[in-house]
Structure formats: structure tokens, C-alpha cells
């Protein structure tokens, strides 16, 4: 039995195939302007016995493929447990949203909170800031890690933060220190959400932003808790969806 | 049966504008109210029609934002916008507007509304039923009585008030009976249907018509329950909504919950179950009004223990599977109280809880859908 999970997010689409509890394939593409045709292309050459969709595009997918759907919340809970069976807290920071989920010991969701109304504190925020500072996404985290001190950025709003960055640069401030300040502002926001929703124990950190090792390091330093990052953190939702597809 | 009654409800609603007009042509008055705290009995006692004016629609908000900040509760903006753009027939019918000093946003908005039309503002205390607050509140209510007398030219006797209390107690009894039909599992009414009935009957010029149609619908629902008829299954998740008031136009959260396969069976808010109190008919009528109205458990009171008593009773009585707590954007009192409500629901009942902060626009529908579906997955 091969089960597939597809996570159709606002910025990227991931697909995972699972057979006998092992990941057989994992791939991803940009959402672009036409999520459905992108999703179709992504799975065109795959064969599976069942498929389940999650993410913002799940309902469109359901219409075309007659597949079942679950919310990102449930999919992430399942995916995190696959990588870390003892997981009780999940932080997911994706391209355009962030969320914290708390599980009970059986893996059931007991509480969650989402920020999906603005780009503040998400991957998009970091991308725009990297651009404003002239870094590529690959060098941005390293630059922040290297900085001696951190320049506080007071605006969380992407638009305001961008103009704050521009005026700091104009004042001749060090870009690495600004980068550090920006990373820390994302971490602060995540830490506040974690403290509200699930204030204790190790945190499973998923989503594209979890690949930024600087964010991971700052997060650990800020919340004084262990942070566990799965091998492919951006695949977590799709893994969860594939697992749930396999159950049905 | 139910469908026919909804048709009838619609007919009375359409007829109602003419009812109000002819009532006014006969030399009677209409008085607009903005909050549950103001006793509408005083209008009824002077043969004036009490009209609920709280704005529940998005349309007038743009007009309101010419004067009011964007970052303000949509209920306040909608209420003001209807007045400023003169697009609410009930506002136009109102010969007098009665408001209360409830939350900061509302009371400052009334200062601006007063420029459009005179607004009589009751100074509402923020604590309940200690003499320190009850006495001035009683004085406010006597003053309102005088104002209504001046407007209508009618002396309001104690007997008039007692009669009004009896009539409105009867109306509240009908409201309660109607809202109680959803205690049945599965419930015969959808939350959207319930909101429609509550909203429409609120404007009826003739209270007896409202009472009659509510009784008829309740009868029909009770028969449905006996025959095992329902739009839902026994396993349909039963949701209690708490928090800010909702009405037609500000019903998107209820709609999404029910589209996602659940049933909103109970409304712990001032457009729902908070309206079902009874005023003591044996006491001096003004004292009875003051006491009962001041004890309404809205988040503008500090502290507000009554809300938790009501929640406790309703969560159990309506066999609820989850609680959705709705806050209009920039409503600080409900937003802050949500912290305690979430704790209460978790500690006391271990039920799933979802806090939603939103406005009247449709812009976040899909985001809300994710939250609501994830919440229902928790049940
Ligand atoms: S929410 Fe409170 S202040 Fe607002 S109308 Fe209802 S009772 Fe009045
Ligand atoms: S919902 Fe809150 S902010 Fe809006 S009018 Fe009522 S109490 Fe005031």
C-alpha cells in the first residue's frame, strides 16, 4: 500500500509517498499562480493507492481528485509524531504563516494558534529582509550568526520593518548586525506564541524556516528548551497527510 | 412545516416596516436602543416601539471610517455608519436614541453620533448589584423614564411599567423556549436559522406578533424532535458560541462552523441567551428593572462573574462538544476576557476551545475555515 500526502500551501506544494511506514519519495514545487495545475504536474508520474490533501489548496484538490482532506494542523501533528514519537509541541514557520500546536500524549491536538493574516514572523518576512540587505537566503542566516551584536528592529510589520532596515543602512549600520536583529525578531514572535500555547518541553520545529540554522540556534537560546528539527522540515505537513491517507 | 413558518416570518418582517409607519402616523413613537442594558420596558410603557439598532452589516463601515478610526470594533463602526449614511430604516424611524456608556469605543462614538441626532446616554456602572452602583443606575433609569415622557407626552405610571414588564417577560419567555429547542440531540434548528429568527423578531412593532411566531416555531421544532426529524445527526458536533453579539450580516463564523459539519446550538451573547432573563413582577417596577438589567453579564462589567455562571449552565444544559469564543477586532473587553474563558473551558470541562478575532468583512474567510476545521478535528 502506497499512500500519498500533498500539502498545497500558499507559496509551495510538497508531496510525499509512504509505503510500510517509510518515505518512498518526497518532492516539492512552487505554488505559482495556478496551484491546481502545479499540483497536478507534481504528482503526474507518481502512483499510489490513496491520496489526502492538506494546506490552503486542499479544498480545490478535493474537488478534482475526490480525495479526503485534513487541515494543516492535524497533518503537522501527525508528521511531527512520525519524526519524533514523543512530540508534544510543534512550531511550524512556513512561507506565509506560522503556528504552534500542542498535543496530548496520545498525539491528539489539544490547542493551537495560527498567524496567517500577515507576513510578520514568517519565511516571507525573512526573504524580503534578506533582499533589502543584499543577502541571498543561503548567506542570510550565517551573516546573522557572525554578527557581534544585534540591532533591535522595532517593527514587526514587513512593510515598516523594510523601511526601518533601509534607514539603518543609510545611517551606516552593519548589515550583519541588522540581520541578527531581524532573525531575533522572528524568534521573539515565535517564542511568545510558544509560551502562550505550549510553554514547556522540547519543541519540534517544522516548515521551511526551520532549515535556517541561525533561527534554530536563537530559538534555543531564547526559550531554553530543546528544539528538534526533522530531516526535511518543509515536508512535515505532506508526511502527516500521507500517514493519514494510509490509515483510511 | 418549518419552511412555511420561515416564510411567514419573512412576511411579517416585510409587513413590519409598514406596521411601524402606521404606528407612527397614529401619533406614537419609536425609540432606538444600542445595548441590552437599557430597559426597553420604558419605551413599551409609553406605547413607543423599542428598536434594536446595533449595526451588524459591513456595508456602512466605509462611510463610518470617514470619521472613526479603522482600527475600531466593526459593531461600533457599522452602527455609526448606518447613522451617518442614513441607510437604516429603523434608525430613521427612531424619534429618540438611547445609548449606554458601555465600552470606550461605543461611548466616544455616541458623542459623534449626537451631532447627527440627539442621543440620550445612560451612565452605566461597571460593577453589579452593590448599592453603591445600583442607586445611581436606578437614578439613570428614572431619568430615562422622564425623557421618554417628554418625548411621548405620556405620563408613565407604575402600572404602565408593570404591564410592560409582563409583556416583555412574556416575550423573553418565548425567546428562551425557542432557544431551548436546540437542547435536543440532534437539534431541530440550525444556528443560522436561530440567528435569523432572533434578529428579525427583534424589530417587530407588535410584540404579540413576535411572541406568536416564536411560539409557533418552537411548537414545530418540538414536534420535529418527537418525530426524530433534524437537519443533523446524533453525532454532529454541538458548538456553543460565546462572546460578542452577532446578527444577520455578522454571521460568517456561524456559517463557516455549520458549513464545516457542526451545529451551533447555543449563543452565550447579548443577541442570544443573555436576553432570556425575567424581571421580578412582584417588586417595585423601577427597582426591579434596575436590578435585573444591571446584572446582565457583559464583559464591560468588571469583574464579570455572571458570564461564567451562564457558561457553566449552558455548556452542560446544551450538551456542548466545543466552545467558540468570538471577539470583534479591537474589542478589548471581550478579547481580554477570552483568556479566562479559555482557562475555564479547559479546566472545568476539558472541552476544545477556539478564540476567533475578526471583523465583518469576508477577507479572512479561508483563514477562518482552517482554524474552524482544525478545531472541529479536535472534537
Ligand atoms: S456586548 Fe455588552 S456592551 Fe455590547 S451591546 Fe451587548 S451587552 Fe451591550
Ligand atoms: S463588541 Fe466590544 S468593542 Fe464592540 S461595541 Fe460591544 S463591547 Fe464594545
Coordinates of C-alpha atoms and ligand atoms in Angstrom, one line a residue:
Chain A
X1 CA 0.0 0.0 0.0
X2 CA 1.4 3.3 -1.1
X3 CA -0.2 6.4 0.4
X4 CA 0.4 9.9 -0.8
X5 CA 0.1 13.2 1.0
X6 CA 0.1 16.6 -0.7
X7 CA 0.4 19.9 1.1
X8 CA -0.8 22.8 -1.0
X9 CA 0.4 25.9 0.7
X10 CA 0.2 29.5 -0.5
X11 CA 3.9 29.5 -1.6
X12 CA 4.9 25.9 -2.2
X13 CA 3.5 22.5 -2.7
X14 CA 5.0 19.4 -1.2
X15 CA 4.2 15.8 -2.0
X16 CA 5.3 12.6 -0.1
X17 CA 4.8 8.9 -0.7
X18 CA 4.9 6.5 2.2
X19 CA 5.0 2.7 2.0
X20 CA 5.2 0.4 5.0
X21 CA 6.0 3.3 7.3
X22 CA 8.9 4.5 5.1
X23 CA 9.2 7.6 3.0
X24 CA 9.5 6.5 -0.6
X25 CA 9.5 9.8 -2.3
X26 CA 9.4 13.5 -1.4
X27 CA 9.3 16.4 -3.8
X28 CA 8.3 20.0 -3.9
X29 CA 7.4 22.8 -6.3
X30 CA 6.4 26.5 -6.2
X31 CA 2.7 27.2 -5.9
X32 CA 2.8 29.8 -8.6
X33 CA -0.3 31.4 -9.9
X34 CA -2.2 28.2 -10.6
X35 CA -1.9 25.9 -7.7
X36 CA -4.0 23.2 -9.2
X37 CA -2.0 22.7 -12.3
X38 CA 1.2 22.9 -10.3
X39 CA -0.2 20.2 -8.0
X40 CA -1.2 18.1 -11.0
X41 CA 2.3 18.3 -12.5
X42 CA 3.9 17.4 -9.2
X43 CA 2.0 14.1 -8.9
X44 CA 1.6 13.3 -12.6
X45 CA 4.1 10.5 -12.7
X46 CA 3.5 9.1 -9.2
X47 CA 1.5 6.0 -8.5
X48 CA -0.2 5.5 -5.2
X49 CA -3.3 3.7 -3.7
X50 CA -4.7 6.6 -1.8
X51 CA -4.1 10.4 -1.5
X52 CA -5.0 13.0 1.0
X53 CA -4.6 16.8 0.7
X54 CA -3.8 19.5 3.3
X55 CA -2.9 23.2 3.1
X56 CA -4.9 26.1 1.8
X57 CA -5.4 24.4 -1.6
X58 CA -6.9 21.3 0.0
X59 CA -10.5 22.0 -0.9
X60 CA -9.8 22.7 -4.6
X61 CA -7.8 19.5 -4.7
X62 CA -10.7 17.6 -3.1
X63 CA -13.0 18.7 -5.9
X64 CA -10.7 17.5 -8.6
X65 CA -9.4 14.3 -7.1
X66 CA -12.2 13.2 -4.8
X67 CA -9.5 12.9 -2.1
X68 CA -10.1 13.3 1.5
X69 CA -8.6 16.4 3.3
X70 CA -7.4 17.4 6.7
X71 CA -6.3 20.8 8.0
X72 CA -2.6 21.7 8.2
X73 CA -2.9 21.5 12.0
X74 CA -3.8 17.8 12.0
X75 CA -1.3 17.0 9.3
X76 CA 1.5 18.7 11.1
X77 CA 0.7 16.9 14.3
X78 CA 0.8 13.6 12.6
X79 CA 4.0 14.4 10.7
X80 CA 5.8 15.6 13.8
X81 CA 4.9 12.4 15.6
X82 CA 6.4 10.4 12.7
X83 CA 9.8 12.0 13.1
X84 CA 9.6 12.4 16.9
X85 CA 7.2 10.0 18.6
X86 CA 7.3 11.9 21.9
X87 CA 6.5 15.3 20.3
X88 CA 4.1 17.4 22.4
X89 CA 4.8 20.8 21.0
X90 CA 5.1 21.8 17.3
X91 CA 6.2 25.1 15.9
X92 CA 5.8 25.5 12.2
X93 CA 7.0 28.5 10.3
X94 CA 6.3 28.4 6.7
X95 CA 6.4 30.8 3.8
X96 CA 3.4 32.8 4.8
X97 CA 2.2 31.6 8.1
X98 CA 3.3 30.4 11.5
X99 CA 1.6 28.2 14.0
X100 CA 2.1 26.4 17.3
X101 CA 0.3 23.2 18.1
X102 CA 0.1 21.4 21.4
X103 CA -0.6 17.6 21.6
X104 CA -1.6 15.3 24.4
X105 CA 0.4 12.2 25.0
X106 CA -1.7 10.2 22.5
X107 CA -0.9 12.7 19.8
X108 CA -4.3 14.4 19.7
X109 CA -4.3 18.2 19.1
X110 CA -5.5 20.0 22.3
X111 CA -4.7 23.5 21.4
X112 CA -3.3 25.6 18.5
X113 CA -2.7 29.1 17.4
X114 CA -2.1 30.4 13.9
X115 CA -0.8 33.6 12.5
X116 CA -1.8 33.8 8.9
X117 CA -3.0 37.3 8.5
X118 CA 0.3 39.0 7.8
X119 CA 3.8 38.0 6.7
X120 CA 5.3 39.2 10.0
X121 CA 7.5 36.5 11.6
X122 CA 7.3 34.1 8.6
X123 CA 9.6 32.9 5.8
X124 CA 8.3 35.7 3.5
X125 CA 9.4 38.3 6.1
X126 CA 13.0 36.9 6.2
X127 CA 13.1 36.8 2.4
X128 CA 12.1 40.4 1.9
X129 CA 14.5 41.5 4.6
X130 CA 17.4 39.5 3.1
X131 CA 16.7 41.2 -0.2
X132 CA 16.6 44.6 1.4
X133 CA 20.1 43.9 3.0
X134 CA 21.5 42.4 -0.2
X135 CA 21.9 38.8 1.1
X136 CA 20.8 35.6 -0.6
X137 CA 18.7 33.3 1.5
X138 CA 21.7 30.9 1.9
X139 CA 24.0 33.5 3.4
X140 CA 21.4 35.5 5.4
X141 CA 21.4 33.1 8.4
X142 CA 25.2 32.8 8.5
X143 CA 25.6 36.6 8.4
X144 CA 23.3 36.9 11.4
X145 CA 25.2 34.2 13.3
X146 CA 28.5 36.0 12.7
X147 CA 27.4 39.4 14.0
X148 CA 28.9 40.6 17.2
X149 CA 25.8 42.4 18.4
X150 CA 22.2 42.6 17.4
X151 CA 20.5 45.8 16.2
X152 CA 16.9 45.8 17.5
X153 CA 14.2 46.1 14.9
X154 CA 11.1 47.5 16.5
X155 CA 8.6 47.0 13.6
X156 CA 7.1 43.5 13.2
X157 CA 5.1 44.6 10.1
X158 CA 7.0 43.6 7.0
X159 CA 6.5 47.0 5.3
X160 CA 7.6 49.1 8.2
X161 CA 10.5 46.8 9.0
X162 CA 11.7 47.1 5.5
X163 CA 11.8 50.9 5.7
X164 CA 13.4 50.6 9.1
X165 CA 16.2 48.5 7.6
X166 CA 16.7 51.0 4.8
X167 CA 17.1 53.8 7.2
X168 CA 19.5 51.8 9.4
X169 CA 21.6 51.1 6.3
X170 CA 21.5 54.8 5.4
X171 CA 22.9 55.5 8.8
X172 CA 25.9 53.3 8.0
X173 CA 24.9 50.4 10.4
X174 CA 26.5 47.0 9.9
X175 CA 24.2 44.7 7.7
X176 CA 25.2 41.6 9.7
X177 CA 24.0 43.2 12.9
X178 CA 20.8 44.2 11.3
X179 CA 20.4 40.6 10.0
X180 CA 20.9 39.4 13.6
X181 CA 18.2 41.8 14.8
X182 CA 15.8 40.6 12.2
X183 CA 16.3 36.9 13.0
X184 CA 15.8 37.7 16.6
X185 CA 12.6 39.5 16.0
X186 CA 11.2 36.4 14.2
X187 CA 12.4 34.3 17.1
X188 CA 10.8 36.5 19.7
X189 CA 7.5 36.4 18.0
X190 CA 7.6 32.6 17.8
X191 CA 8.7 32.4 21.4
X192 CA 5.7 34.4 22.5
X193 CA 3.3 32.1 20.6
X194 CA 5.1 29.1 22.1
X195 CA 4.8 30.4 25.6
X196 CA 1.1 31.1 25.2
X197 CA 0.1 27.8 23.7
X198 CA 2.6 25.2 25.0
X199 CA 5.1 26.6 27.4
X200 CA 7.1 23.5 28.4
X201 CA 9.2 20.7 27.0
X202 CA 11.0 20.1 23.7
X203 CA 9.7 21.8 20.5
X204 CA 9.5 20.1 17.1
X205 CA 10.3 22.9 14.6
X206 CA 9.0 22.4 11.1
X207 CA 8.4 24.4 7.9
X208 CA 10.9 26.0 5.5
X209 CA 12.2 28.4 8.1
X210 CA 13.4 25.5 10.3
X211 CA 16.2 25.0 7.8
X212 CA 17.7 28.3 8.8
X213 CA 20.2 27.2 11.5
X214 CA 20.5 30.7 12.8
X215 CA 16.8 30.8 13.7
X216 CA 17.1 27.4 15.4
X217 CA 20.1 28.5 17.5
X218 CA 18.5 31.8 18.6
X219 CA 15.3 29.9 19.4
X220 CA 17.0 27.5 21.7
X221 CA 18.8 30.4 23.4
X222 CA 15.6 32.3 23.8
X223 CA 13.2 29.7 25.1
X224 CA 15.8 27.5 26.9
X225 CA 14.1 24.4 25.6
X226 CA 15.3 21.7 23.2
X227 CA 14.5 22.3 19.6
X228 CA 14.1 19.3 17.4
X229 CA 14.2 19.7 13.6
X230 CA 13.2 16.8 11.4
X231 CA 15.3 15.9 8.4
X232 CA 13.1 17.6 5.8
X233 CA 11.2 20.1 8.0
X234 CA 9.3 21.6 5.0
X235 CA 7.9 18.1 4.2
X236 CA 6.2 17.7 7.6
X237 CA 2.7 18.5 6.5
X238 CA 2.8 16.3 3.5
X239 CA 4.3 13.4 5.6
X240 CA 1.4 13.8 8.0
X241 CA -1.2 13.8 5.2
X242 CA 0.4 10.7 3.7
X243 CA 0.2 8.9 7.0
X244 CA -3.4 9.8 7.5
X245 CA -4.2 8.7 3.9
X246 CA -2.6 5.3 4.8
X247 CA -4.9 5.0 7.8
X248 CA -8.1 5.3 5.9
Chain B
X1 CA -43.7 23.0 8.4
X2 CA -40.6 24.8 9.5
X3 CA -40.1 26.2 6.0
X4 CA -43.6 27.6 6.0
X5 CA -43.0 29.3 9.3
X6 CA -39.9 30.9 7.9
X7 CA -41.9 32.2 5.0
X8 CA -44.4 33.6 7.5
X9 CA -41.5 35.2 9.5
X10 CA -40.3 36.8 6.3
X11 CA -43.8 38.1 5.5
X12 CA -44.2 39.7 9.0
X13 CA -40.7 41.2 8.5
X14 CA -41.7 42.8 5.3
X15 CA -45.1 44.0 6.8
X16 CA -43.2 45.3 9.8
X17 CA -41.9 48.5 8.2
X18 CA -45.5 49.4 7.4
X19 CA -46.6 48.5 10.9
X20 CA -44.0 50.9 12.3
X21 CA -45.1 53.6 9.9
X22 CA -48.7 53.3 10.7
X23 CA -48.0 53.2 14.4
X24 CA -46.1 56.5 14.0
X25 CA -48.8 58.0 11.9
X26 CA -51.2 57.4 14.8
X27 CA -49.1 59.7 16.9
X28 CA -47.0 57.1 18.6
X29 CA -43.2 56.9 18.7
X30 CA -40.2 54.7 18.1
X31 CA -37.1 54.6 20.3
X32 CA -33.8 53.2 19.1
X33 CA -31.6 51.2 21.6
X34 CA -27.9 50.3 21.2
X35 CA -27.4 47.9 24.0
X36 CA -29.1 45.3 26.1
X37 CA -28.5 47.2 29.3
X38 CA -31.2 49.9 28.6
X39 CA -34.7 48.7 29.7
X40 CA -36.9 48.7 26.7
X41 CA -39.9 48.4 29.0
X42 CA -39.8 52.2 29.4
X43 CA -40.5 52.5 25.7
X44 CA -43.2 49.9 25.7
X45 CA -44.8 51.6 28.7
X46 CA -45.2 54.8 26.7
X47 CA -46.6 52.9 23.6
X48 CA -43.3 53.6 21.8
X49 CA -41.7 50.8 19.8
X50 CA -38.3 49.8 21.0
X51 CA -35.9 49.2 18.1
X52 CA -32.5 47.5 18.4
X53 CA -30.0 49.5 16.4
X54 CA -26.6 47.8 16.8
X55 CA -25.1 47.6 13.4
X56 CA -24.4 44.0 12.1
X57 CA -23.6 44.8 8.5
X58 CA -20.4 45.5 6.6
X59 CA -21.9 48.0 4.1
X60 CA -21.9 51.2 6.2
X61 CA -18.5 50.7 7.6
X62 CA -16.7 52.6 4.8
X63 CA -18.9 55.6 5.5
X64 CA -18.1 55.4 9.2
X65 CA -14.4 55.4 8.6
X66 CA -14.6 58.9 7.3
X67 CA -15.0 59.9 10.9
X68 CA -13.9 56.9 13.0
X69 CA -10.6 55.1 13.2
X70 CA -10.3 52.0 11.1
X71 CA -8.9 50.1 14.0
X72 CA -12.2 50.1 15.9
X73 CA -14.8 47.4 16.6
X74 CA -16.9 46.7 13.5
X75 CA -20.1 46.8 15.5
X76 CA -19.4 50.4 16.5
X77 CA -18.4 51.4 13.0
X78 CA -21.4 49.7 11.5
X79 CA -23.7 51.4 14.0
X80 CA -22.3 54.8 13.3
X81 CA -22.1 54.2 9.6
X82 CA -25.8 53.5 9.4
X83 CA -26.5 56.7 11.1
X84 CA -24.0 58.8 9.1
X85 CA -25.1 57.5 5.8
X86 CA -28.8 57.4 6.7
X87 CA -29.3 53.9 5.4
X88 CA -31.0 52.2 8.3
X89 CA -34.8 52.5 8.2
X90 CA -35.0 51.7 11.9
X91 CA -32.6 54.5 12.7
X92 CA -34.7 56.8 10.7
X93 CA -37.9 55.7 12.5
X94 CA -36.3 56.4 15.9
X95 CA -37.6 59.6 17.5
X96 CA -35.0 59.2 20.2
X97 CA -31.8 57.2 20.6
X98 CA -30.9 55.6 23.8
X99 CA -27.3 54.5 24.4
X100 CA -25.1 53.5 27.3
X101 CA -21.6 54.1 28.5
X102 CA -20.5 50.6 27.9
X103 CA -17.1 50.2 26.2
X104 CA -14.8 53.1 25.5
X105 CA -15.3 52.8 21.7
X106 CA -19.0 52.9 21.9
X107 CA -19.4 55.8 24.3
X108 CA -17.0 58.0 22.4
X109 CA -18.7 57.1 19.1
X110 CA -22.0 58.3 20.7
X111 CA -20.5 61.7 21.2
X112 CA -20.1 61.9 17.4
X113 CA -23.5 60.4 16.7
X114 CA -25.0 63.0 18.9
X115 CA -24.1 65.5 16.2
X116 CA -26.3 63.6 13.7
X117 CA -29.2 63.1 16.0
X118 CA -29.7 63.6 19.8
X119 CA -28.5 60.6 21.7
X120 CA -29.6 60.1 25.3
X121 CA -26.7 58.3 27.1
X122 CA -27.3 56.2 30.2
X123 CA -24.3 56.3 32.6
X124 CA -23.8 52.6 33.1
X125 CA -21.9 51.5 36.2
X126 CA -19.2 48.9 35.7
X127 CA -20.0 46.8 38.7
X128 CA -23.1 45.0 39.5
X129 CA -25.7 45.0 42.3
X130 CA -24.0 46.7 45.1
X131 CA -25.9 49.7 46.4
X132 CA -23.0 51.9 45.5
X133 CA -23.8 51.2 41.8
X134 CA -27.4 50.2 41.9
X135 CA -28.6 53.6 43.3
X136 CA -27.1 55.7 40.6
X137 CA -28.2 53.2 38.0
X138 CA -31.8 53.4 39.3
X139 CA -31.5 57.2 39.0
X140 CA -30.4 56.9 35.4
X141 CA -33.4 54.7 34.7
X142 CA -35.8 57.3 36.3
X143 CA -34.2 59.9 34.2
X144 CA -34.7 57.8 31.1
X145 CA -38.4 57.5 32.1
X146 CA -38.7 61.3 32.2
X147 CA -37.0 61.6 28.8
X148 CA -39.4 59.1 27.3
X149 CA -42.3 61.0 29.0
X150 CA -41.1 64.3 27.5
X151 CA -40.8 62.7 24.1
X152 CA -44.2 61.0 24.0
X153 CA -46.1 63.4 26.2
X154 CA -47.4 60.5 28.1
X155 CA -47.2 60.1 31.9
X156 CA -45.8 56.7 32.6
X157 CA -47.4 55.2 35.7
X158 CA -46.1 52.3 37.8
X159 CA -48.9 50.2 36.4
X160 CA -47.8 51.0 32.8
X161 CA -44.3 49.8 33.7
X162 CA -45.6 46.7 35.3
X163 CA -47.7 45.9 32.2
X164 CA -44.6 46.5 30.0
X165 CA -42.6 44.2 32.3
X166 CA -45.2 41.5 32.0
X167 CA -45.4 41.8 28.2
X168 CA -41.6 41.7 27.8
X169 CA -41.2 38.9 30.3
X170 CA -43.6 37.0 28.1
X171 CA -41.5 37.8 25.1
X172 CA -38.3 36.7 26.9
X173 CA -40.1 33.5 27.9
X174 CA -40.9 32.9 24.2
X175 CA -37.2 33.6 23.3
X176 CA -36.0 31.2 25.9
X177 CA -38.4 28.5 24.8
X178 CA -37.2 28.9 21.2
X179 CA -33.6 28.9 22.1
X180 CA -34.1 25.9 24.3
X181 CA -35.4 23.7 21.4
X182 CA -31.8 23.1 20.4
X183 CA -31.1 21.3 23.7
X184 CA -32.5 18.2 21.9
X185 CA -29.9 15.9 20.3
X186 CA -29.9 16.3 17.4
X187 CA -31.2 19.8 17.3
X188 CA -34.2 20.7 15.1
X189 CA -32.8 24.1 14.2
X190 CA -29.5 25.3 12.7
X191 CA -27.6 28.1 14.3
X192 CA -28.1 30.2 11.2
X193 CA -31.9 29.7 11.4
X194 CA -31.9 30.6 15.1
X195 CA -29.9 33.8 14.4
X196 CA -32.4 34.7 11.6
X197 CA -35.4 34.3 13.9
X198 CA -33.8 36.2 16.8
X199 CA -32.6 39.0 14.5
X200 CA -35.9 39.5 12.6
X201 CA -38.3 39.3 15.6
X202 CA -36.2 41.9 17.4
X203 CA -37.6 44.6 15.2
X204 CA -41.3 43.7 15.3
X205 CA -43.5 46.7 16.1
X206 CA -46.1 44.4 17.6
X207 CA -44.6 42.3 20.3
X208 CA -47.5 39.9 20.2
X209 CA -46.7 39.0 16.6
X210 CA -43.1 38.2 17.6
X211 CA -44.2 36.1 20.5
X212 CA -46.7 34.2 18.4
X213 CA -44.3 33.3 15.6
X214 CA -41.6 32.3 18.1
X215 CA -44.1 30.1 19.8
X216 CA -45.2 28.6 16.5
X217 CA -41.7 27.8 15.5
X218 CA -40.9 26.3 18.9
X219 CA -44.0 24.1 18.6
X220 CA -43.0 23.0 15.2
X221 CA -39.5 22.2 16.5
X222 CA -40.8 20.3 19.4
X223 CA -42.9 18.2 17.0
X224 CA -39.8 17.6 14.9
X225 CA -37.9 16.4 17.9
X226 CA -40.7 14.0 18.8
X227 CA -40.7 12.6 15.3
X228 CA -36.9 12.3 15.3
X229 CA -36.6 14.9 12.5
X230 CA -33.5 17.1 12.3
X231 CA -31.1 18.6 9.8
X232 CA -28.3 17.0 11.8
X233 CA -27.2 13.6 13.0
X234 CA -26.9 12.5 16.6
X235 CA -23.1 12.6 16.2
X236 CA -23.0 16.2 14.8
X237 CA -20.6 18.3 16.9
X238 CA -22.6 20.7 19.1
X239 CA -21.0 24.1 19.4
X240 CA -21.6 26.9 21.9
X241 CA -20.8 30.4 20.7
X242 CA -19.8 32.9 23.3
X243 CA -18.5 36.5 23.2
X244 CA -19.7 39.4 21.2
X245 CA -23.2 39.8 19.7
X246 CA -24.0 38.5 16.2
X247 CA -26.8 39.2 13.8
X248 CA -27.6 38.9 10.1
X249 CA -24.6 40.2 8.3
X250 CA -22.2 39.5 11.0
X251 CA -22.9 35.7 11.0
X252 CA -19.9 34.5 9.0
X253 CA -18.4 32.5 11.8
X254 CA -21.6 30.6 12.4
X255 CA -22.0 30.0 8.7
X256 CA -18.5 28.5 8.4
X257 CA -18.9 26.3 11.5
X258 CA -22.1 24.9 10.1
X259 CA -20.7 24.5 6.6
X260 CA -17.9 22.5 8.2
X261 CA -20.3 20.0 9.5
X262 CA -21.1 21.2 13.0
X263 CA -24.2 22.8 14.6
X264 CA -24.1 26.0 16.7
X265 CA -26.7 25.1 19.3
X266 CA -26.3 27.9 21.8
X267 CA -25.4 31.6 21.8
X268 CA -24.0 32.9 25.1
X269 CA -24.1 36.5 24.0
X270 CA -26.4 39.5 24.2
X271 CA -28.0 38.6 20.8
X272 CA -28.8 35.2 22.3
X273 CA -29.3 33.6 25.6
X274 CA -28.4 36.7 27.7
X275 CA -31.7 38.1 26.6
X276 CA -33.7 35.4 28.4
X277 CA -33.8 36.9 31.9
X278 CA -37.0 37.6 33.8
X279 CA -37.8 40.8 35.6
X280 CA -39.3 40.3 39.0
X281 CA -43.0 41.3 38.7
X282 CA -43.6 41.5 42.4
X283 CA -41.1 44.3 43.2
X284 CA -41.4 48.0 42.7
X285 CA -41.1 48.1 38.9
X286 CA -38.2 50.6 38.6
X287 CA -36.2 48.8 41.2
X288 CA -36.8 45.5 39.5
X289 CA -35.8 46.9 36.2
X290 CA -32.6 48.4 37.6
X291 CA -31.6 45.2 39.4
X292 CA -32.2 42.9 36.5
X293 CA -30.7 44.9 33.7
X294 CA -27.6 45.8 35.7
X295 CA -26.9 42.1 36.3
X296 CA -26.6 41.3 32.6
X297 CA -23.2 39.6 32.4
X298 CA -21.4 41.5 29.6
X299 CA -17.6 41.9 29.5
X300 CA -17.9 45.6 30.0
X301 CA -18.5 44.8 33.7
X302 CA -15.5 44.4 36.0
X303 CA -15.4 41.8 37.3
X304 CA -17.9 39.8 35.3
X305 CA -18.6 36.6 37.2
X306 CA -22.1 36.1 35.8
X307 CA -20.7 35.2 32.4
X308 CA -19.0 32.2 33.9
X309 CA -22.1 31.0 35.7
X310 CA -24.1 31.3 32.5
X311 CA -21.4 29.5 30.5
X312 CA -21.4 26.7 33.1
X313 CA -25.1 26.3 32.9
X314 CA -25.2 26.4 29.1
X315 CA -22.3 24.1 28.4
X316 CA -23.9 21.4 30.5
X317 CA -27.6 22.2 29.6
X318 CA -27.0 22.2 25.8
X319 CA -24.6 19.1 25.8
X320 CA -21.9 21.1 24.1
X321 CA -18.9 19.5 22.5
X322 CA -16.8 22.6 21.9
X323 CA -16.8 26.3 22.6
X324 CA -16.1 29.1 20.0
X325 CA -15.4 32.5 21.6
X326 CA -15.9 35.3 19.2
X327 CA -14.3 38.8 19.6
X328 CA -14.8 41.6 17.2
X329 CA -11.5 43.2 16.2
X330 CA -10.5 45.9 18.7
X331 CA -13.0 44.8 21.3
X332 CA -10.7 44.9 24.3
X333 CA -13.1 43.7 27.0
X334 CA -14.1 40.5 25.2
X335 CA -10.6 40.0 23.9
X336 CA -9.1 40.1 27.4
X337 CA -11.9 38.1 28.9
X338 CA -11.2 35.3 26.4
X339 CA -8.1 34.4 28.4
X340 CA -10.3 33.5 31.4
X341 CA -12.9 31.8 29.3
X342 CA -10.3 29.6 27.6
X343 CA -9.0 28.6 31.0
X344 CA -12.5 28.0 32.4
X345 CA -13.5 25.8 29.4
X346 CA -10.3 23.8 29.6
X347 CA -10.1 23.3 33.4
X348 CA -13.7 22.9 34.1
X349 CA -14.9 20.9 31.1
X350 CA -11.8 19.8 29.2
X351 CA -13.6 20.8 26.0
X352 CA -11.9 22.1 22.8
X353 CA -12.0 25.9 22.7
X354 CA -11.3 28.3 19.8
X355 CA -10.9 32.0 20.1
X356 CA -11.6 34.0 17.0
X357 CA -10.8 37.6 16.4
X358 CA -12.3 39.0 13.3
X359 CA -14.4 41.7 11.7
X360 CA -17.5 41.9 9.4
X361 CA -15.5 41.6 6.1
X362 CA -15.2 38.4 4.2
X363 CA -11.5 38.9 3.6
X364 CA -10.4 36.2 6.1
X365 CA -13.0 33.6 5.3
X366 CA -10.5 30.9 4.2
X367 CA -8.2 31.5 7.1
X368 CA -11.1 31.2 9.5
X369 CA -12.1 28.0 7.7
X370 CA -8.8 26.4 8.5
X371 CA -9.0 27.3 12.2
X372 CA -12.6 26.1 12.5
X373 CA -12.0 22.9 10.7
X374 CA -8.9 22.2 12.8
X375 CA -11.0 23.0 15.9
X376 CA -13.6 20.5 14.8
X377 CA -10.9 17.9 14.2
X378 CA -10.2 18.2 17.9
X379 CA -13.7 17.1 18.9
Ligands
LIG1 S1 -21.8 43.3 24.0 FE1 -22.3 44.3 26.0 S2 -22.0 46.4 25.6 FE2 -22.2 45.5 23.6 S3 -24.4 45.6 23.2 FE3 -24.1 43.6 24.2 S4 -24.5 44.0 26.3 FE4 -24.2 46.0 25.4
LIG2 S1 -18.3 44.2 20.7 FE1 -16.9 45.0 22.3 S2 -16.0 46.9 21.4 FE2 -17.7 46.3 20.1 S3 -19.4 47.5 21.0 FE3 -19.5 45.5 22.1 S4 -18.2 45.8 23.9 FE4 -17.8 47.5 22.5

